XYZ file of C-alpha atoms in Angstrom:
438
model
C -103.606 21.199 47.882
C -101.330 20.094 45.071
C -102.105 20.503 41.387
C -100.092 17.933 39.472
C -99.891 18.758 35.791
C -98.268 17.354 32.668
C -97.525 20.837 31.288
C -97.549 24.389 32.586
C -97.044 27.938 31.250
C -95.428 29.856 29.784
C -94.837 27.196 27.103
C -97.908 24.994 27.132
C -101.196 24.371 25.414
C -104.692 24.666 26.795
C -104.159 22.033 29.488
C -101.322 23.997 31.084
C -103.138 27.313 30.953
C -106.281 25.757 32.385
C -104.221 24.413 35.285
C -102.642 27.821 35.837
C -105.973 29.647 35.938
C -107.452 27.021 38.266
C -104.500 27.438 40.609
C -104.880 31.208 40.572
C -108.596 30.964 41.277
C -108.140 28.528 44.159
C -105.402 30.709 45.641
C -107.747 33.703 45.433
C -110.267 31.654 47.452
C -107.701 31.293 50.232
C -106.236 27.880 49.457
C -102.540 27.119 49.620
C -101.721 25.796 46.168
C -98.603 23.967 45.039
C -97.991 22.979 41.434
C -95.926 19.930 40.477
C -94.897 19.497 36.875
C -92.325 17.565 34.846
C -89.880 19.464 32.628
C -88.118 17.802 29.719
C -86.369 20.805 28.181
C -83.197 21.063 30.279
C -80.143 18.792 29.892
C -79.793 16.944 33.207
C -78.239 13.556 33.965
C -80.526 12.664 36.846
C -83.938 13.885 38.033
C -83.930 16.969 40.225
C -86.394 19.542 41.547
C -86.285 23.257 40.817
C -88.601 25.479 42.848
C -89.861 28.702 41.325
C -92.802 31.107 41.335
C -95.007 31.706 38.328
C -97.361 34.680 38.646
C -97.701 34.105 42.384
C -98.053 30.301 42.268
C -95.505 28.020 43.942
C -94.219 25.660 41.241
C -91.903 22.670 41.601
C -90.377 21.599 38.302
C -89.234 17.976 38.119
C -86.309 18.135 35.701
C -86.315 14.943 33.652
C -83.250 13.380 31.992
C -83.598 12.425 28.335
C -84.589 8.892 27.407
C -81.836 6.503 26.253
C -80.917 6.662 22.591
C -82.086 3.110 22.000
C -85.555 4.159 23.176
C -85.584 6.989 20.653
C -84.660 4.598 17.827
C -87.560 2.255 18.559
C -89.980 5.093 19.176
C -90.713 4.643 22.876
C -88.717 7.523 24.365
C -91.839 9.538 25.216
C -93.477 6.557 26.876
C -90.403 5.928 29.031
C -90.142 9.574 30.036
C -93.831 9.713 30.922
C -93.511 6.592 33.060
C -90.525 8.051 34.893
C -92.297 11.393 35.315
C -95.383 9.720 36.779
C -93.276 7.836 39.304
C -91.307 10.922 40.378
C -94.371 13.155 40.560
C -96.128 10.521 42.675
C -93.138 10.270 45.003
C -93.008 14.025 45.541
C -96.773 14.318 46.001
C -96.683 11.484 48.550
C -94.007 13.292 50.560
C -96.023 16.509 50.556
C -99.117 14.628 51.723
C -97.240 12.872 54.520
C -95.780 16.195 55.637
C -99.288 17.612 55.987
C -98.897 19.983 53.039
C -101.706 18.506 50.937
C -105.130 16.989 51.486
C -106.073 17.070 47.784
C -103.883 15.773 44.961
C -105.445 16.915 41.687
C -103.975 15.419 38.507
C -104.615 17.530 35.427
C -103.948 15.077 32.601
C -102.822 11.534 31.788
C -99.417 11.370 33.503
C -100.379 13.589 36.418
C -103.678 11.772 37.036
C -101.780 8.536 37.519
C -99.315 10.266 39.842
C -102.152 11.667 41.975
C -103.757 8.231 42.204
C -100.549 6.461 43.212
C -99.560 9.094 45.774
C -102.956 9.283 47.471
C -103.314 5.503 47.750
C -99.845 5.169 49.239
C -100.308 8.079 51.651
C -103.593 6.648 52.930
C -101.957 3.310 53.706
C -99.571 5.272 55.926
C -102.285 7.158 57.809
C -102.627 10.378 55.826
C -106.076 11.708 55.021
C -105.654 12.730 51.401
C -107.856 12.384 48.317
C -107.048 12.109 44.633
C -108.958 13.949 41.887
C -108.287 13.768 38.152
C -109.387 15.954 35.267
C -109.917 14.390 31.835
C -109.504 17.034 29.126
C -109.646 14.864 26.005
C -110.192 11.219 25.081
C -107.029 9.588 26.365
C -108.937 7.020 28.486
C -110.769 5.978 25.321
C -108.068 6.282 22.666
C -104.271 5.818 22.621
C -103.795 8.992 20.565
C -106.280 10.979 22.708
C -108.283 12.242 19.729
C -110.031 9.160 18.301
C -108.824 10.389 14.931
C -106.312 8.935 12.502
C -105.256 10.396 9.168
C -104.964 8.029 6.227
C -102.542 8.254 3.322
C -105.136 9.958 1.114
C -105.539 12.700 3.718
C -109.061 11.755 4.711
C -109.918 11.584 8.378
C -110.413 8.171 9.955
C -112.515 8.411 13.075
C -112.255 5.536 15.534
C -115.106 5.711 18.015
C -114.340 2.275 19.463
C -110.568 2.293 19.463
C -110.378 0.205 22.630
C -110.819 -2.611 20.112
C -107.988 -3.608 17.788
C -110.067 -4.143 14.625
C -110.092 -0.447 13.629
C -106.296 -0.426 13.875
C -105.977 -3.441 11.632
C -108.258 -1.881 9.053
C -106.318 1.368 9.204
C -102.979 -0.392 8.770
C -104.178 -2.049 5.576
C -104.970 1.385 4.134
C -101.712 3.019 5.153
C -98.121 2.643 4.049
C -94.609 3.455 5.157
C -94.188 5.341 8.443
C -97.943 5.827 8.831
C -98.423 2.052 8.680
C -95.716 1.512 11.295
C -97.240 4.112 13.590
C -100.640 2.536 13.249
C -99.231 -0.914 13.870
C -97.714 0.333 17.124
C -101.018 1.812 18.256
C -102.083 -1.365 20.129
C -98.825 -1.168 22.110
C -99.627 2.421 23.034
C -103.061 1.266 24.052
C -101.568 -1.282 26.472
C -99.740 1.610 28.147
C -102.970 3.591 28.199
C -104.769 0.689 29.891
C -102.338 0.921 32.795
C -103.053 4.664 33.067
C -106.794 4.002 32.976
C -106.511 1.566 35.903
C -104.823 4.300 37.920
C -107.463 6.818 36.857
C -110.215 4.453 37.993
C -108.686 4.391 41.486
C -108.972 8.169 41.882
C -111.607 9.297 44.352
C -113.235 11.498 41.722
C -112.853 12.222 38.020
C -113.783 15.547 36.422
C -114.689 15.642 32.733
C -114.458 19.067 31.134
C -117.830 18.719 29.387
C -121.015 16.716 29.597
C -120.099 15.024 26.326
C -116.767 13.766 27.668
C -118.412 12.668 30.919
C -121.065 10.689 29.041
C -118.466 9.065 26.778
C -116.388 8.030 29.792
C -119.471 6.637 31.521
C -120.547 4.655 28.432
C -117.078 3.149 28.114
C -117.565 1.291 31.401
C -113.955 1.987 32.324
C -114.767 4.349 35.193
C -117.289 4.318 38.018
C -120.114 6.575 36.852
C -120.917 7.610 40.427
C -117.487 9.244 40.660
C -117.741 11.118 37.352
C -118.525 14.842 37.292
C -118.721 17.492 34.596
C -116.987 20.753 35.541
C -115.668 22.999 32.756
C -112.351 24.729 32.401
C -112.493 28.310 33.579
C -111.608 31.705 32.194
C -109.969 34.377 34.318
C -111.932 37.470 33.330
C -109.568 40.054 34.897
C -106.749 38.631 32.749
C -108.983 38.854 29.698
C -109.819 42.482 30.486
C -106.127 43.320 30.744
C -105.499 41.632 27.397
C -108.294 43.581 25.726
C -106.595 46.816 26.718
C -103.281 45.928 25.060
C -101.919 47.290 21.779
C -103.608 46.280 18.513
C -101.513 43.415 17.071
C -101.905 43.676 13.266
C -100.447 46.100 10.744
C -102.487 45.289 7.636
C -105.908 45.317 9.334
C -106.996 48.082 11.690
C -109.089 47.807 14.821
C -112.053 49.305 12.966
C -111.883 47.085 9.870
C -114.415 44.289 9.433
C -112.812 40.829 9.208
C -113.484 37.172 10.014
C -111.162 35.182 12.295
C -110.016 31.575 12.560
C -107.681 30.501 15.374
C -106.140 27.036 15.505
C -104.351 24.297 13.611
C -104.739 24.041 9.861
C -105.713 20.384 9.982
C -108.718 18.372 8.714
C -110.132 17.667 12.174
C -110.361 21.418 12.830
C -112.595 21.785 9.774
C -110.476 24.589 8.381
C -110.925 23.222 4.850
C -114.627 24.120 5.154
C -113.967 27.842 5.451
C -113.423 28.844 1.823
C -116.524 27.023 0.577
C -118.676 28.360 3.423
C -117.626 31.970 2.809
C -118.184 31.637 -0.923
C -121.593 30.047 -0.420
C -122.551 32.850 1.973
C -121.316 35.495 -0.526
C -119.147 36.981 2.241
C -115.984 38.715 1.018
C -114.508 39.953 4.294
C -110.776 39.472 4.825
C -110.190 36.302 6.841
C -107.425 36.336 9.446
C -106.090 32.820 10.084
C -103.842 32.621 13.155
C -102.077 29.291 13.491
C -100.245 26.771 11.353
C -100.551 23.302 9.944
C -100.264 21.051 6.885
C -103.305 22.516 5.096
C -101.937 26.045 4.891
C -100.852 25.870 1.241
C -104.103 24.168 0.229
C -106.148 26.835 1.982
C -104.226 29.593 0.236
C -104.833 27.981 -3.164
C -108.554 27.472 -2.520
C -109.001 31.046 -1.328
C -107.196 32.450 -4.355
C -109.251 30.292 -6.725
C -112.486 31.541 -5.146
C -111.377 35.181 -5.018
C -111.243 35.277 -1.198
C -108.863 37.340 0.938
C -107.184 34.888 3.339
C -104.406 36.397 5.464
C -102.163 33.944 7.294
C -100.328 34.603 10.552
C -98.207 32.298 12.643
C -99.240 31.444 16.176
C -99.866 34.599 18.177
C -99.662 35.037 21.937
C -102.820 34.801 23.987
C -103.318 38.556 24.498
C -103.276 39.441 20.765
C -105.666 36.573 20.045
C -108.151 37.914 22.587
C -107.976 41.347 20.977
C -108.658 39.823 17.568
C -111.567 37.799 18.927
C -113.250 40.885 20.326
C -112.763 42.932 17.169
C -113.595 40.291 14.541
C -116.994 40.488 12.870
C -117.238 36.717 13.340
C -115.083 34.079 15.058
C -115.211 30.963 12.875
C -115.031 27.574 14.601
C -115.755 24.816 12.042
C -114.191 21.994 14.076
C -115.131 18.658 12.523
C -114.184 16.388 15.418
C -115.766 15.941 18.820
C -114.152 18.855 20.650
C -114.006 18.029 24.384
C -114.294 21.701 25.446
C -112.519 24.228 23.269
C -110.437 26.892 24.978
C -110.783 29.007 21.815
C -114.540 29.141 22.422
C -114.187 29.791 26.163
C -111.862 32.709 25.527
C -114.041 33.865 22.639
C -116.968 34.097 25.058
C -114.852 36.001 27.552
C -113.798 38.449 24.841
C -117.394 38.971 23.718
C -116.810 37.485 20.272
C -119.520 36.763 17.717
C -119.015 33.000 17.566
C -120.071 30.668 14.765
C -119.404 26.986 15.517
C -120.249 23.490 14.339
C -122.122 21.537 17.003
C -119.621 18.813 17.875
C -118.605 17.237 21.180
C -118.734 19.582 24.142
C -119.284 22.732 22.060
C -122.968 22.865 23.034
C -121.863 23.266 26.664
C -120.477 26.653 25.615
C -122.692 27.871 22.792
C -126.466 28.239 23.103
C -127.769 28.768 19.581
C -128.927 32.310 18.955
C -128.011 33.375 22.484
C -124.244 33.057 22.923
C -123.364 32.187 19.346
C -124.587 30.521 16.179
C -124.476 26.724 16.545
C -124.600 24.929 13.194
C -125.647 21.293 12.810
C -123.896 20.785 9.463
C -121.916 22.540 6.746
C -125.008 24.072 5.142
C -126.076 25.654 8.439
C -122.511 26.816 8.984
C -122.538 28.674 5.667
C -125.936 30.167 6.525
C -124.518 31.215 9.891
C -121.649 33.053 8.200
C -124.111 35.133 6.216
C -126.440 35.806 9.156
C -123.794 36.693 11.733
C -121.902 38.966 9.332
C -124.917 40.783 7.884
C -127.381 40.962 10.800
C -126.232 43.663 13.226
C -128.930 42.825 15.773
C -127.986 39.136 15.843
C -124.291 39.974 15.973
C -124.678 42.256 18.994
C -127.016 39.818 20.754
C -124.709 36.815 20.549
C -121.712 38.943 21.578
C -123.508 40.061 24.729
C -124.751 36.527 25.339
C -121.272 35.073 24.955
C -119.813 37.463 27.507
C -122.729 36.827 29.860
C -122.171 33.070 29.586
C -118.488 33.513 30.395
C -119.406 35.484 33.503
C -122.152 33.182 34.774
C -120.832 29.719 33.821
C -117.098 29.775 33.099
C -115.634 32.567 35.231
C -113.005 31.739 37.819
C -115.207 32.390 40.891
C -117.996 30.173 39.557
C -115.891 27.212 38.429
C -113.464 27.303 41.356
C -116.438 27.202 43.741
C -117.641 24.014 41.994
C -114.159 22.507 42.263
C -113.911 23.522 45.902
C -117.279 21.889 46.659
C -116.147 18.688 44.972
C -112.933 18.664 47.013
C -114.949 19.003 50.201
C -117.299 16.214 49.170
C -114.461 13.860 48.283
C -112.679 14.487 51.592
C -115.927 13.976 53.495
C -116.452 10.613 51.804
C -113.012 9.307 52.776
C -113.016 6.556 55.419
C -112.759 7.934 58.918
C -109.727 5.834 59.716
C -107.087 5.591 57.039
C -105.761 2.080 56.754
């Protein structure tokens, strides 16, 4: 099988790491796994392939030349590169399928899903028995910026739940100015590009949404065949987590045995980070708060914490292993995300680390957190503040949700469990293919 991915470790976000762990899990189940990925970070004049191994996985990097300068000036360089990457990934995947090296082409995100669709359709017309599967990790089939969120000039969040229509864009443009207005005005053009990607996604033999919420949103959009939509979560590789939890303690100013709260992520409005200071003050909790990440709200958060007499300690982005250690040791892992999280990797890894999780109930978060069992799930800001107090002060509750979080990671999100679901879907999709490829 071939996993086609937009990004891949070591320098990638959650999508790349999720692809890596899926590949590892499938390889451990006896499958031959190849990874195809584009790479934009090396100066090349023409596309080329570099084969390498990453932690035991066979990886083919498609080295991509930079977009023309004129494309950069008009702001479409990324779109051109993505289009070229999709075509080249599809061409390589088609060749692997025709050579008998792949019966499943699994696209992991927007560009790679289109590549899997194109390659499988073409290979089947030439007699190969190969199926295409795509994973949708955010809202790109529903929104040209993948988040359904826009930020206005006054800093308030603008949520577009129907951004397949142009009216929300027009309203947003009238409230913006300068570069923000130009970016918003170009949003319909980005949406036209997204429509082409959606058509390719709809031709895949199966689409996996990472949570029930994302699956339901895709189904309600009418853009995909609901009978081919499935909800299978991202996985966590528990042996890797165990190794990380045995590594050296990462902080100098807080010891392993100190009590502290933890926030991991971007300091942006949609992550709800601006809720933290008020919630801690309302809960009368004075623990040091470790904030690992970065973003435009950092200075504002520091000012608010100082004004309220809170001890906020800021750190830049940390590697995955130190974050897991902090999650396990923190008295509470704070997750106040204010947007509809598809399926947060922070929460998945928090469960695996046995963290005491406190989260707002948005998007796919309820797929991870069962209130009072594997975390504290708050319906609103008032319940979030109450959760801070309860999780910090109640030892029995704290221990119970830690054990429940780890148990949920083992029974629902571990590599053997999720990879078995993926494997069963692959088998079902191949079984449903026509007997004679035409």
